[in-house]
Amino acid sequence: MGLTGFFLITFLIVHCFINSMIFFNDGGETFNHWGHFMGSNLIVRTMELGLFAFLILHIVQGLILWAQNKAARPVRYAMNKAEKNSKWYSRSMGLLGTLILLFLILHLYHFWVPSRFGGMANVQVLETTTLGGYSNQEAHNLYLAMQQVFQNNLLVVIVYVLGVFSLFWHLLHGFQSAFQTFGINHKRYTPIIKGIGVIYTTVICLLFVLMPVSIYMNWIN
Amino acid sequence: MEHYHMNLTLKVWRQKNTKSKGNFDTYKVKDISSEMSFLEMFDVLNEQLIKEGKLPIAFDHDCREGICGMCSMFINGQPHGPWQQNTTCQLHMRAFKDGDTIVVEPWRSQAFPVVRDLMVDRSAFDRVIQAGGYISVNTGNAVDANAIPIDKKKADEAFMAAACIGCGACVAACPNGSAMLFVGAKISQLSLLPQGDPERESRALNMITQMDKEGFGNCTNVYACEAECPKGISVANIARMNKEYLHAGLGTEEN
């Protein structure tokens, strides 16, 4: 769980960093440049397979844990003051993960599926235009695709914000939990790891929330 | 501290044996002194039940000094009740006030079947210890205790882990019914010391295998165990257990 989770944590850094290029306010020029690089680079595409494998493994591990842990307590407590001894989000990782998965299905349907299976004809770059230095027909104007999904679509923006909200609590537990699973619990370093976890979670989730919101509110162009 | 008396309503889990279903029964106790321990309050209730010709409530207890690990009870939604780093026998009635309703349940775990009422069978812990929670020593004259130098810090850490009384509150508190705080403490207290070093790999592998066999859940680092442990055992012991297991799993030639 920790190992697959940690891989997904590193993926989120790359994903968030590249998507943040939209904040350059250059009409998506820089973002499209990197978007095309990520979509056309063989190493990145191979890692994409790994990403899906780790994501599925993370889900399968979660389901196994859920089933085994449920079986470990067949009779539940009539009264359980769990809030006295632990954080609600640490106890709700399965629920938060399920919410993230539901969001992820919508998210992949919005961007990944059209990009991979030819659903982006409407944002195809014409031969005559240049896009972030690329001018062939293969390049998609991903920035335009983002605008089409989020502009004038309040419901989608709300679902995205809620998805990232679930991700926030999931990461807040998951980041420090991964280190404990690896056997790293140190008087000096563990408080630092926990601090980095909080900063990482806050920064990543804030940037992710700002993306759909900024496009919807026309804060960037 | 102010001394007062109280009347209480108790909702206690009654279960005839492991196989029967069990249910809550409600009892009233009167004039309970704030200076009584929780178990003494149960003694009063049991005297009352015996006088009424009813079966007394079965519960585990032994030293009543907070050191043997025998008492259990899930009191008002927390193992060993509302006080931190405290056992049920050392929980005093001043934790409650007149008119309170107190819900008392046994530990709930697949690995700890209810024997009767509030008593659970914790022999799963014994079998985990038997799987590797020991050091092998040749018989003969006792070796001089100070013959092997031990780093003071490590000795202290081992001692802190050895403070575990094996009561099972960690399992009871864990939302997953995991025993990793107990097993982590038992592995740590030996692996930190030179006497425990030679068998550290087989110990980690065997104890964790037995732990899984007993039907305990998995640790998801919720840390409810640490918060509820009457001896304040740290979850750093779970991390150490994970490390020991990783080392043993990757490095050993044993199967």
Short mmCIF file of C-alpha atoms in Angstrom, two decimals:
data_model
loop_
_atom_site.label_atom_id
_atom_site.label_comp_id
_atom_site.label_asym_id
_atom_site.label_seq_id
_atom_site.Cartn_x
_atom_site.Cartn_y
_atom_site.Cartn_z
CA MET A 1 0.00 0.00 0.00
CA GLY A 2 2.77 2.37 0.98
CA LEU A 3 4.93 1.54 -2.02
CA THR A 4 2.17 1.89 -4.63
CA GLY A 5 0.85 4.95 -2.82
CA PHE A 6 4.26 6.57 -2.85
CA PHE A 7 4.57 6.02 -6.59
CA LEU A 8 1.21 7.74 -7.06
CA ILE A 9 2.41 10.58 -4.82
CA THR A 10 5.42 11.16 -7.09
CA PHE A 11 3.16 11.02 -10.16
CA LEU A 12 0.98 13.77 -8.68
CA ILE A 13 4.04 16.04 -8.40
CA VAL A 14 4.75 15.72 -12.14
CA HIS A 15 1.07 15.98 -13.07
CA CYS A 16 0.51 19.08 -10.93
CA PHE A 17 3.77 20.74 -12.00
CA ILE A 18 3.08 20.44 -15.72
CA ASN A 19 -0.57 21.43 -15.44
CA SER A 20 0.44 24.50 -13.47
CA MET A 21 1.99 25.80 -16.70
CA ILE A 22 -1.49 27.09 -17.55
CA PHE A 23 -0.90 29.81 -14.96
CA PHE A 24 1.77 31.35 -17.22
CA ASN A 25 -1.12 33.19 -18.88
CA ASP A 26 0.36 32.66 -22.34
CA GLY A 27 -2.68 31.10 -23.94
CA GLY A 28 -1.51 27.65 -22.98
CA GLU A 29 1.70 27.86 -25.02
CA THR A 30 4.04 26.47 -22.35
CA PHE A 31 1.47 23.99 -21.08
CA ASN A 32 0.84 22.60 -24.55
CA HIS A 33 4.57 22.28 -25.18
CA TRP A 34 5.01 20.06 -22.12
CA GLY A 35 1.69 18.33 -22.69
CA HIS A 36 2.86 17.28 -26.11
CA PHE A 37 6.21 16.14 -24.72
CA MET A 38 4.47 13.96 -22.14
CA GLY A 39 2.10 12.52 -24.74
CA SER A 40 4.73 11.72 -27.34
CA ASN A 41 7.76 10.65 -25.33
CA LEU A 42 8.29 6.88 -25.34
CA ILE A 43 9.70 6.78 -21.80
CA VAL A 44 6.79 8.76 -20.43
CA ARG A 45 4.32 6.55 -22.30
CA THR A 46 5.94 3.43 -20.83
CA MET A 47 5.71 4.99 -17.38
CA GLU A 48 2.04 5.64 -18.06
CA LEU A 49 1.54 1.86 -18.24
CA GLY A 50 3.36 1.55 -14.93
CA LEU A 51 1.14 4.23 -13.48
CA PHE A 52 -2.00 2.33 -14.42
CA ALA A 53 -0.51 -0.89 -13.06
CA PHE A 54 0.34 0.79 -9.73
CA LEU A 55 -3.04 2.47 -9.56
CA ILE A 56 -4.84 -0.84 -10.07
CA LEU A 57 -2.49 -2.56 -7.59
CA HIS A 58 -3.18 0.20 -5.05
CA ILE A 59 -6.92 -0.38 -5.46
CA VAL A 60 -6.59 -4.18 -5.24
CA GLN A 61 -4.41 -3.88 -2.10
CA GLY A 62 -6.99 -1.53 -0.62
CA LEU A 63 -9.80 -3.99 -1.31
CA ILE A 64 -7.83 -6.88 0.23
CA LEU A 65 -7.11 -4.78 3.34
CA TRP A 66 -10.74 -3.77 3.57
CA ALA A 67 -11.97 -7.37 3.37
CA GLN A 68 -9.38 -8.73 5.83
CA ASN A 69 -9.87 -5.91 8.32
CA LYS A 70 -13.64 -6.25 8.18
CA ALA A 71 -13.29 -9.97 8.91
CA ALA A 72 -11.01 -9.21 11.88
CA ARG A 73 -13.95 -7.63 13.72
CA PRO A 74 -17.13 -9.58 12.91
CA VAL A 75 -19.09 -8.09 15.85
CA ARG A 76 -18.92 -4.30 15.94
CA TYR A 77 -18.96 -2.13 19.05
CA ALA A 78 -22.32 -0.74 20.11
CA MET A 79 -20.50 2.37 21.33
CA ASN A 80 -17.15 3.38 19.86
CA LYS A 81 -15.59 6.77 20.52
CA ALA A 82 -13.00 6.46 17.78
CA GLU A 83 -12.72 10.26 17.56
CA LYS A 84 -10.98 10.17 20.95
CA ASN A 85 -8.04 8.19 19.67
CA SER A 86 -7.58 8.83 15.94
CA LYS A 87 -8.22 11.16 13.01
CA TRP A 88 -11.40 10.66 10.97
CA TYR A 89 -9.53 10.74 7.66
CA SER A 90 -7.08 8.04 8.80
CA ARG A 91 -10.07 5.80 9.48
CA SER A 92 -11.80 6.74 6.21
CA MET A 93 -9.09 5.97 3.67
CA GLY A 94 -11.25 3.38 1.89
CA LEU A 95 -14.17 5.78 1.54
CA LEU A 96 -11.93 8.66 0.43
CA GLY A 97 -10.18 6.35 -2.04
CA THR A 98 -13.52 5.29 -3.51
CA LEU A 99 -14.55 8.94 -3.96
CA ILE A 100 -11.23 9.65 -5.67
CA LEU A 101 -11.75 6.65 -7.96
CA LEU A 102 -15.21 7.89 -8.98
CA PHE A 103 -13.72 11.30 -9.71
CA LEU A 104 -10.86 9.66 -11.60
CA ILE A 105 -13.25 7.84 -13.94
CA LEU A 106 -14.82 11.19 -14.89
CA HIS A 107 -11.38 12.80 -15.12
CA LEU A 108 -10.03 10.11 -17.48
CA TYR A 109 -13.21 10.35 -19.55
CA HIS A 110 -12.66 14.10 -19.90
CA PHE A 111 -9.01 14.13 -20.90
CA TRP A 112 -7.18 10.82 -21.16
CA VAL A 113 -9.73 8.87 -23.23
CA PRO A 114 -10.23 11.53 -25.95
CA SER A 115 -6.50 12.18 -26.09
CA ARG A 116 -5.63 8.51 -26.58
CA PHE A 117 -8.60 7.33 -28.64
CA GLY A 118 -9.06 10.14 -31.12
CA GLY A 119 -11.71 12.18 -29.42
CA MET A 120 -9.80 15.39 -29.74
CA ALA A 121 -10.49 16.21 -33.36
CA ASN A 122 -12.14 19.43 -32.29
CA VAL A 123 -8.97 20.69 -30.69
CA GLN A 124 -6.61 19.25 -33.33
CA VAL A 125 -3.90 21.69 -34.31
CA LEU A 126 -3.90 22.63 -37.97
CA GLU A 127 -0.75 22.27 -39.99
CA THR A 128 -0.46 25.97 -40.44
CA THR A 129 -0.50 26.81 -36.77
CA THR A 130 2.32 26.30 -34.36
CA LEU A 131 1.68 25.09 -30.91
CA GLY A 132 4.38 25.27 -28.30
CA GLY A 133 6.93 24.68 -31.05
CA TYR A 134 5.03 21.73 -32.53
CA SER A 135 3.27 22.12 -35.82
CA ASN A 136 2.29 18.64 -36.90
CA GLN A 137 -1.23 17.31 -36.87
CA GLU A 138 -0.48 14.99 -33.99
CA ALA A 139 -0.43 17.80 -31.49
CA HIS A 140 -3.58 18.48 -29.52
CA ASN A 141 -4.36 21.83 -28.06
CA LEU A 142 -4.81 20.46 -24.57
CA TYR A 143 -5.26 23.92 -23.15
CA LEU A 144 -8.29 24.38 -25.40
CA ALA A 145 -9.56 20.99 -24.27
CA MET A 146 -9.31 22.13 -20.65
CA GLN A 147 -11.21 25.31 -21.45
CA GLN A 148 -13.94 23.32 -23.20
CA VAL A 149 -14.40 21.07 -20.17
CA PHE A 150 -14.41 23.75 -17.47
CA GLN A 151 -15.73 26.92 -19.09
CA ASN A 152 -19.45 27.43 -18.58
CA ASN A 153 -19.73 24.15 -16.76
CA LEU A 154 -20.24 24.82 -13.08
CA LEU A 155 -21.28 21.26 -12.22
CA VAL A 156 -18.04 19.79 -13.61
CA VAL A 157 -15.99 22.37 -11.72
CA ILE A 158 -17.80 21.49 -8.47
CA VAL A 159 -17.19 17.75 -9.00
CA TYR A 160 -13.48 18.45 -9.63
CA VAL A 161 -13.20 20.55 -6.48
CA LEU A 162 -14.88 17.79 -4.46
CA GLY A 163 -12.56 15.20 -6.04
CA VAL A 164 -9.50 17.20 -4.98
CA PHE A 165 -11.06 17.69 -1.53
CA SER A 166 -11.17 13.89 -1.12
CA LEU A 167 -7.61 13.68 -2.42
CA PHE A 168 -6.48 16.24 0.18
CA TRP A 169 -7.55 14.11 3.16
CA HIS A 170 -6.36 10.91 1.47
CA LEU A 171 -2.87 12.39 0.99
CA LEU A 172 -2.78 13.97 4.45
CA HIS A 173 -2.89 10.45 5.92
CA GLY A 174 -1.16 8.63 3.08
CA PHE A 175 2.07 10.62 2.83
CA GLN A 176 3.27 10.08 6.41
CA SER A 177 1.69 6.62 6.55
CA ALA A 178 3.85 5.40 3.67
CA PHE A 179 7.03 6.16 5.63
CA GLN A 180 5.75 4.32 8.70
CA THR A 181 5.01 1.30 6.48
CA PHE A 182 8.56 1.41 5.11
CA GLY A 183 9.78 1.17 8.70
CA ILE A 184 10.90 4.79 8.98
CA ASN A 185 9.92 6.26 12.34
CA HIS A 186 12.61 8.47 13.76
CA LYS A 187 12.53 10.92 16.65
CA ARG A 188 14.22 13.62 14.58
CA TYR A 189 13.06 12.90 11.04
CA THR A 190 9.44 11.79 11.47
CA PRO A 191 8.19 15.26 12.51
CA ILE A 192 9.99 16.67 9.43
CA ILE A 193 8.40 14.00 7.19
CA LYS A 194 4.98 14.81 8.63
CA GLY A 195 5.57 18.54 8.01
CA ILE A 196 6.63 17.92 4.42
CA GLY A 197 3.51 15.77 3.99
CA VAL A 198 1.24 18.60 5.09
CA ILE A 199 3.01 21.12 2.82
CA TYR A 200 3.01 18.71 -0.14
CA THR A 201 -0.69 17.94 0.30
CA THR A 202 -1.70 21.57 0.67
CA VAL A 203 0.33 22.84 -2.30
CA ILE A 204 -0.69 20.04 -4.68
CA CYS A 205 -4.38 20.23 -3.81
CA LEU A 206 -4.49 24.03 -3.87
CA LEU A 207 -2.95 24.11 -7.35
CA PHE A 208 -5.28 21.36 -8.60
CA VAL A 209 -8.35 23.19 -7.28
CA LEU A 210 -7.20 26.48 -8.81
CA MET A 211 -7.01 24.95 -12.32
CA PRO A 212 -10.73 24.36 -13.02
CA VAL A 213 -11.76 27.31 -10.85
CA SER A 214 -9.43 29.76 -12.65
CA ILE A 215 -10.64 28.64 -16.06
CA TYR A 216 -14.27 28.86 -15.00
CA MET A 217 -13.83 32.30 -13.45
CA ASN A 218 -11.77 33.51 -16.45
CA TRP A 219 -8.83 34.39 -14.21
CA ILE A 220 -6.40 33.15 -16.85
CA ASN A 221 -6.33 33.17 -20.60
CA MET B 1 -10.21 15.49 45.95
CA GLU B 2 -13.88 15.76 46.68
CA HIS B 3 -15.52 12.52 47.74
CA TYR B 4 -19.03 11.87 46.48
CA HIS B 5 -21.52 9.10 45.85
CA MET B 6 -23.39 8.38 42.65
CA ASN B 7 -26.20 6.34 41.16
CA LEU B 8 -25.46 4.82 37.78
CA THR B 9 -27.13 2.94 34.94
CA LEU B 10 -24.97 0.20 33.44
CA LYS B 11 -25.49 -1.40 30.05
CA VAL B 12 -23.41 -4.53 30.16
CA TRP B 13 -22.81 -7.13 27.44
CA ARG B 14 -24.02 -10.56 28.58
CA GLN B 15 -23.05 -13.64 26.59
CA LYS B 16 -23.39 -17.20 27.84
CA ASN B 17 -20.53 -18.69 25.86
CA THR B 18 -18.48 -18.28 22.69
CA LYS B 19 -21.18 -19.69 20.44
CA SER B 20 -24.22 -17.85 21.86
CA LYS B 21 -25.28 -14.51 20.48
CA GLY B 22 -25.20 -12.21 23.48
CA ASN B 23 -27.03 -8.98 24.26
CA PHE B 24 -26.96 -5.91 26.50
CA ASP B 25 -28.62 -6.00 29.91
CA THR B 26 -29.33 -2.84 31.90
CA TYR B 27 -28.53 -2.63 35.63
CA LYS B 28 -28.81 0.11 38.24
CA VAL B 29 -26.22 0.57 40.99
CA LYS B 30 -26.67 2.95 43.91
CA ASP B 31 -24.38 4.83 46.29
CA ILE B 32 -21.19 4.14 44.42
CA SER B 33 -18.23 5.91 46.01
CA SER B 34 -16.08 8.12 43.79
CA GLU B 35 -13.07 6.48 45.42
CA MET B 36 -13.94 2.99 44.20
CA SER B 37 -12.17 1.48 41.23
CA PHE B 38 -14.26 0.50 38.21
CA LEU B 39 -13.81 -3.19 39.06
CA GLU B 40 -14.89 -2.60 42.66
CA MET B 41 -18.06 -1.05 41.28
CA PHE B 42 -18.51 -4.28 39.29
CA ASP B 43 -17.94 -6.28 42.50
CA VAL B 44 -20.79 -4.31 44.10
CA LEU B 45 -23.01 -5.02 41.10
CA ASN B 46 -22.15 -8.74 41.19
CA GLU B 47 -22.95 -8.95 44.95
CA GLN B 48 -26.28 -7.36 44.12
CA LEU B 49 -26.92 -9.87 41.30
CA ILE B 50 -26.01 -12.83 43.54
CA LYS B 51 -28.44 -11.59 46.21
CA GLU B 52 -31.13 -11.36 43.55
CA GLY B 53 -30.39 -14.95 42.56
CA LYS B 54 -29.00 -13.96 39.15
CA LEU B 55 -25.74 -14.99 37.53
CA PRO B 56 -22.91 -12.53 38.24
CA ILE B 57 -21.12 -10.86 35.33
CA ALA B 58 -17.90 -12.60 34.31
CA PHE B 59 -14.91 -10.31 33.79
CA ASP B 60 -11.14 -10.72 33.76
CA HIS B 61 -8.98 -9.27 36.52
CA ASP B 62 -5.94 -10.23 38.53
CA CYS B 63 -3.48 -7.83 40.14
CA ARG B 64 -5.75 -4.76 40.19
CA GLU B 65 -2.58 -2.66 40.25
CA GLY B 66 -2.43 -1.87 36.55
CA ILE B 67 0.53 -4.10 35.78
CA CYS B 68 -0.67 -7.62 34.95
CA GLY B 69 -2.64 -6.96 31.76
CA MET B 70 -5.53 -9.17 32.76
CA CYS B 71 -8.38 -6.64 32.96
CA SER B 72 -10.04 -5.50 29.76
CA MET B 73 -13.54 -3.99 29.16
CA PHE B 74 -14.51 -1.52 26.45
CA ILE B 75 -16.01 1.27 28.56
CA ASN B 76 -18.16 3.99 26.96
CA GLY B 77 -16.55 3.43 23.57
CA GLN B 78 -12.92 3.23 24.71
CA PRO B 79 -10.71 0.33 25.85
CA HIS B 80 -9.96 0.71 29.59
CA GLY B 81 -12.34 3.69 29.70
CA PRO B 82 -11.90 7.43 29.32
CA TRP B 83 -8.53 7.95 31.08
CA GLN B 84 -5.28 7.88 29.10
CA GLN B 85 -2.44 5.43 29.89
CA ASN B 86 -4.62 3.65 32.38
CA THR B 87 -6.05 0.17 32.88
CA THR B 88 -9.66 -0.64 33.79
CA CYS B 89 -8.65 -1.67 37.31
CA GLN B 90 -7.00 1.71 37.84
CA LEU B 91 -9.95 3.61 36.40
CA HIS B 92 -11.68 5.21 39.36
CA MET B 93 -15.31 6.12 39.69
CA ARG B 94 -14.45 9.82 39.99
CA ALA B 95 -14.22 9.62 36.19
CA PHE B 96 -18.04 9.50 36.24
CA LYS B 97 -20.79 11.57 37.76
CA ASP B 98 -24.16 10.90 39.34
CA GLY B 99 -26.80 9.76 36.84
CA ASP B 100 -24.34 8.61 34.16
CA THR B 101 -25.10 5.70 31.86
CA ILE B 102 -22.04 3.52 31.21
CA VAL B 103 -21.85 1.05 28.31
CA VAL B 104 -19.50 -1.88 28.90
CA GLU B 105 -18.52 -4.34 26.14
CA PRO B 106 -15.86 -7.01 25.72
CA TRP B 107 -12.91 -6.54 23.30
CA ARG B 108 -14.31 -7.12 19.81
CA SER B 109 -11.94 -9.16 17.68
CA GLN B 110 -12.08 -12.28 15.57
CA ALA B 111 -8.88 -13.41 17.30
CA PHE B 112 -10.29 -12.79 20.81
CA PRO B 113 -13.46 -14.93 21.06
CA VAL B 114 -15.77 -14.06 23.95
CA VAL B 115 -15.54 -16.76 26.64
CA ARG B 116 -18.38 -15.34 28.71
CA ASP B 117 -19.85 -11.84 29.21
CA LEU B 118 -16.86 -9.48 29.29
CA MET B 119 -14.15 -12.18 29.28
CA VAL B 120 -12.31 -12.81 26.03
CA ASP B 121 -9.79 -15.50 25.15
CA ARG B 122 -6.48 -13.74 24.49
CA SER B 123 -4.42 -16.91 24.00
CA ALA B 124 -3.78 -15.76 20.42
CA PHE B 125 -1.18 -13.43 21.98
CA ASP B 126 0.45 -16.40 23.75
CA ARG B 127 0.74 -18.29 20.47
CA VAL B 128 2.35 -15.25 18.81
CA ILE B 129 4.91 -15.14 21.67
CA GLN B 130 5.52 -18.89 21.36
CA ALA B 131 6.27 -18.42 17.66
CA GLY B 132 9.35 -16.31 18.37
CA GLY B 133 9.05 -13.97 21.34
CA TYR B 134 11.96 -15.54 23.21
CA ILE B 135 15.72 -15.96 23.11
CA SER B 136 17.41 -19.35 23.08
CA VAL B 137 19.86 -19.68 25.97
CA ASN B 138 22.01 -22.70 26.79
CA THR B 139 21.42 -24.14 30.23
CA GLY B 140 24.13 -23.97 32.86
CA ASN B 141 25.29 -21.30 35.24
CA ALA B 142 23.64 -17.91 34.86
CA VAL B 143 25.83 -15.50 32.92
CA ASP B 144 26.94 -12.31 34.65
CA ALA B 145 24.23 -9.75 33.88
CA ASN B 146 26.76 -7.05 33.05
CA ALA B 147 29.02 -9.22 30.84
CA ILE B 148 27.60 -7.71 27.63
CA PRO B 149 27.78 -3.93 27.36
CA ILE B 150 24.51 -2.39 26.15
CA ASP B 151 24.00 1.14 24.88
CA LYS B 152 21.91 3.00 27.47
CA LYS B 153 19.59 4.48 24.83
CA LYS B 154 18.88 1.08 23.32
CA ALA B 155 18.36 -0.43 26.74
CA ASP B 156 15.83 2.31 27.51
CA GLU B 157 14.01 1.79 24.22
CA ALA B 158 13.89 -1.97 24.79
CA PHE B 159 12.55 -1.35 28.28
CA MET B 160 9.84 0.98 26.96
CA ALA B 161 8.74 -1.75 24.52
CA ALA B 162 8.90 -4.36 27.29
CA ALA B 163 6.42 -2.28 29.31
CA CYS B 164 3.68 -3.90 27.19
CA ILE B 165 1.40 -5.91 29.50
CA GLY B 166 -0.33 -7.74 26.66
CA CYS B 167 -3.83 -6.62 27.62
CA GLY B 168 -5.03 -6.35 24.01
CA ALA B 169 -6.33 -2.76 24.19
CA CYS B 170 -4.41 -2.06 20.95
CA VAL B 171 -6.42 -4.72 19.12
CA ALA B 172 -9.63 -3.52 20.76
CA ALA B 173 -9.03 0.11 19.79
CA CYS B 174 -7.79 -0.51 16.24
CA PRO B 175 -10.53 -0.02 13.62
CA ASN B 176 -8.92 -2.97 11.79
CA GLY B 177 -8.49 -5.22 14.82
CA SER B 178 -4.75 -5.28 14.17
CA ALA B 179 -2.28 -6.62 16.75
CA MET B 180 0.76 -4.87 15.31
CA LEU B 181 1.44 -2.65 18.34
CA PHE B 182 1.62 -5.74 20.56
CA VAL B 183 3.74 -7.74 18.12
CA GLY B 184 5.88 -4.68 17.32
CA ALA B 185 6.61 -4.19 21.03
CA LYS B 186 7.44 -7.86 21.58
CA ILE B 187 9.77 -7.94 18.56
CA SER B 188 11.40 -4.63 19.53
CA GLN B 189 12.19 -5.50 23.14
CA LEU B 190 14.34 -8.40 21.94
CA SER B 191 15.76 -7.15 18.65
CA LEU B 192 17.12 -3.99 20.28
CA LEU B 193 19.30 -6.02 22.64
CA PRO B 194 22.38 -8.10 21.80
CA GLN B 195 20.78 -11.19 23.38
CA GLY B 196 17.95 -11.02 20.88
CA ASP B 197 20.07 -10.28 17.84
CA PRO B 198 20.97 -13.83 16.69
CA GLU B 199 17.34 -14.86 16.15
CA ARG B 200 15.95 -11.55 14.96
CA GLU B 201 15.16 -12.66 11.41
CA SER B 202 13.35 -15.89 12.21
CA ARG B 203 11.62 -14.13 15.12
CA ALA B 204 10.15 -11.39 12.91
CA LEU B 205 9.03 -13.84 10.23
CA ASN B 206 7.55 -16.42 12.62
CA MET B 207 5.75 -14.00 14.92
CA ILE B 208 4.20 -12.08 12.03
CA THR B 209 3.14 -15.30 10.30
CA GLN B 210 1.46 -16.45 13.53
CA MET B 211 -0.15 -13.03 13.99
CA ASP B 212 -1.75 -13.30 10.54
CA LYS B 213 -2.82 -16.90 11.21
CA GLU B 214 -4.71 -15.81 14.34
CA GLY B 215 -6.98 -13.60 12.25
CA PHE B 216 -5.85 -10.16 13.39
CA GLY B 217 -6.39 -7.31 10.92
CA ASN B 218 -3.77 -5.21 9.16
CA CYS B 219 -2.21 -1.97 10.32
CA THR B 220 -3.25 1.09 8.31
CA ASN B 221 -1.36 3.50 10.58
CA VAL B 222 -4.43 4.97 12.24
CA TYR B 223 -2.49 5.05 15.56
CA ALA B 224 -5.58 4.49 17.74
CA CYS B 225 -3.53 1.74 19.48
CA GLU B 226 -0.88 4.16 20.72
CA ALA B 227 -3.52 6.59 21.99
CA GLU B 228 -5.34 3.88 23.95
CA CYS B 229 -2.37 1.78 25.17
CA PRO B 230 -2.33 1.80 28.98
CA LYS B 231 1.47 1.66 28.90
CA GLY B 232 1.95 4.29 26.18
CA ILE B 233 3.75 1.93 23.79
CA SER B 234 4.88 3.95 20.76
CA VAL B 235 3.93 3.15 17.15
CA ALA B 236 7.66 3.53 16.44
CA ASN B 237 7.70 -0.15 17.47
CA ILE B 238 5.41 -0.97 14.53
CA ALA B 239 7.81 0.81 12.17
CA ARG B 240 10.67 -1.20 13.70
CA MET B 241 8.69 -4.40 13.18
CA ASN B 242 8.08 -3.45 9.53
CA LYS B 243 11.80 -2.83 9.12
CA GLU B 244 12.71 -6.14 10.78
CA TYR B 245 10.22 -7.94 8.56
CA LEU B 246 11.54 -6.26 5.43
CA HIS B 247 15.14 -7.14 6.34
CA ALA B 248 14.21 -10.70 7.24
CA GLY B 249 12.01 -11.18 4.19
CA LEU B 250 14.62 -9.93 1.73
CA GLY B 251 17.79 -11.02 3.46
CA THR B 252 17.16 -14.38 5.04
CA GLU B 253 17.75 -17.83 3.62
CA GLU B 254 15.09 -19.29 5.89
CA ASN B 255 11.74 -20.15 4.41
#
